[in-house]
Amino acid sequence: MRIPPKYKITSDIVKIISEIDSYQKLFSNLDIPKILKEKIQRTSLLKSSLYSARIEGNLLTLDELRNTKKTIAKTEILNISKAYSHLEKVKNIKIDHKFIKNIHQLVLNKISPDAGNFRKEASAIFNEAGIAIYFSPIPERIKEYLDTLIRYIYDDKEKFPLIKAFITHLIFEKIHPFIDGNGRTGRLLVSAVLKLEKYNISLMIPFDQYLDNYKSDYYHYLSEGLKNPEAYLIFMLNGYLQESIKIAEEIKRNLNKKETLYLTPRLEEILNTIKDHKIVTLDFIKRRFLKVPGRTLRYDLKKLQNLKLIIKIGKTKGSYYTSLSP
């Protein structure tokens, strides 16, 4: 396997990267209120985790994730979320065998006994019909190939961080170093390379949703990536661009809605609960937030009243709350 594969930086590739860079500059220069930025980051982290798991067949929805008891499906998503959070917190990132194993350990924690261990048996990638379409390298060559990939990551010949990140993902999936969890780990590796290159430092771009929406294309371009890396790169870059545009639109939309600038995650969830159910009582809110003390919830409701986002009707225990905005 040639690492990296031969690829050309075409005019189409440069054009897409230029568009993405313009959004990166926008995110860096825009005066985004801290609470709004944190909200967008939380949403991006959740989306990346949810859709990265969905690409692999996890069908849990956002509502089910919030309300369901712990299952393997929920653990899969929470594990990815913890891995992304871990990446965010690491200050001086060092990508090596230990780092890759650690990410995999986080991804498959409490799911697989092979978490954090390179495979020791032959592996193949199968299509939907169960036919092997790619045979992964033998286990004895995994460390050798990963060493070559890591040298590419740290080589400064490739000047475009996004290209380096996506080529890294492509090669990692071809090496297929683990029995399971390669896709989830490989997509996390994209974020790791971008962080190493000090790219995408303003806001996380959750492009896993795009990959899930176009899953068959994603698998196609991954499959053909070594033969036609330019087409693979254009697909991945387009996904990153589309999700960057969505983030920019979300920022604009939220900046025009003053209410979102003042709300903590719990306050926002309480407000959305009231909006969804039109009229609610304190007892109803308590049942939705079982781990939050009643006194704290009363304080939260009072704060929403002071912000003129909800009103309280009645003065007795039978009083209820309704939203002032649709």
PDB file of N, CA and C in Angstrom, residues 273-274 279-290 320:
ATOM      1  N   THR A 273     -39.235  22.515  26.527  1.00  0.00           N
ATOM      2  CA  THR A 273     -40.268  21.617  27.070  1.00  0.00           C
ATOM      3  C   THR A 273     -41.596  22.354  27.192  1.00  0.00           C
ATOM      4  N   ILE A 274     -41.540  23.579  27.702  1.00  0.00           N
ATOM      5  CA  ILE A 274     -42.767  24.384  27.854  1.00  0.00           C
ATOM      6  C   ILE A 274     -43.360  24.709  26.488  1.00  0.00           C
ATOM      7  N   ILE A 279     -48.684  24.217  27.858  1.00  0.00           N
ATOM      8  CA  ILE A 279     -48.972  24.578  29.256  1.00  0.00           C
ATOM      9  C   ILE A 279     -48.458  23.453  30.157  1.00  0.00           C
ATOM     10  N   VAL A 280     -47.641  23.818  31.162  1.00  0.00           N
ATOM     11  CA  VAL A 280     -47.088  22.796  32.059  1.00  0.00           C
ATOM     12  C   VAL A 280     -47.152  23.263  33.509  1.00  0.00           C
ATOM     13  N   THR A 281     -47.151  22.309  34.419  1.00  0.00           N
ATOM     14  CA  THR A 281     -47.100  22.620  35.853  1.00  0.00           C
ATOM     15  C   THR A 281     -45.676  22.389  36.359  1.00  0.00           C
ATOM     16  N   LEU A 282     -45.418  22.845  37.574  1.00  0.00           N
ATOM     17  CA  LEU A 282     -44.110  22.612  38.183  1.00  0.00           C
ATOM     18  C   LEU A 282     -43.867  21.112  38.352  1.00  0.00           C
ATOM     19  N   ASP A 283     -44.911  20.376  38.732  1.00  0.00           N
ATOM     20  CA  ASP A 283     -44.768  18.924  38.903  1.00  0.00           C
ATOM     21  C   ASP A 283     -44.363  18.247  37.598  1.00  0.00           C
ATOM     22  N   PHE A 284     -44.918  18.742  36.486  1.00  0.00           N
ATOM     23  CA  PHE A 284     -44.574  18.192  35.173  1.00  0.00           C
ATOM     24  C   PHE A 284     -43.084  18.415  34.888  1.00  0.00           C
ATOM     25  N   ILE A 285     -42.605  19.617  35.162  1.00  0.00           N
ATOM     26  CA  ILE A 285     -41.189  19.937  34.958  1.00  0.00           C
ATOM     27  C   ILE A 285     -40.312  19.061  35.852  1.00  0.00           C
ATOM     28  N   LYS A 286     -40.750  18.866  37.100  1.00  0.00           N
ATOM     29  CA  LYS A 286     -39.984  18.029  38.035  1.00  0.00           C
ATOM     30  C   LYS A 286     -39.832  16.601  37.507  1.00  0.00           C
ATOM     31  N   ARG A 287     -40.902  16.087  36.889  1.00  0.00           N
ATOM     32  CA  ARG A 287     -40.851  14.714  36.370  1.00  0.00           C
ATOM     33  C   ARG A 287     -39.896  14.603  35.181  1.00  0.00           C
ATOM     34  N   ARG A 288     -39.722  15.705  34.463  1.00  0.00           N
ATOM     35  CA  ARG A 288     -38.812  15.705  33.317  1.00  0.00           C
ATOM     36  C   ARG A 288     -37.353  15.890  33.730  1.00  0.00           C
ATOM     37  N   PHE A 289     -37.158  16.470  34.905  1.00  0.00           N
ATOM     38  CA  PHE A 289     -35.795  16.754  35.388  1.00  0.00           C
ATOM     39  C   PHE A 289     -35.629  16.158  36.788  1.00  0.00           C
ATOM     40  N   LEU A 290     -35.675  14.839  36.854  1.00  0.00           N
ATOM     41  CA  LEU A 290     -35.693  14.129  38.138  1.00  0.00           C
ATOM     42  C   LEU A 290     -34.437  14.357  38.979  1.00  0.00           C
ATOM     43  N   TYR A 320     -49.637  27.168  36.628  1.00  0.00           N
ATOM     44  CA  TYR A 320     -48.924  26.543  35.520  1.00  0.00           C
ATOM     45  C   TYR A 320     -48.175  27.599  34.717  1.00  0.00           C
TER      46      TYR A 320
END
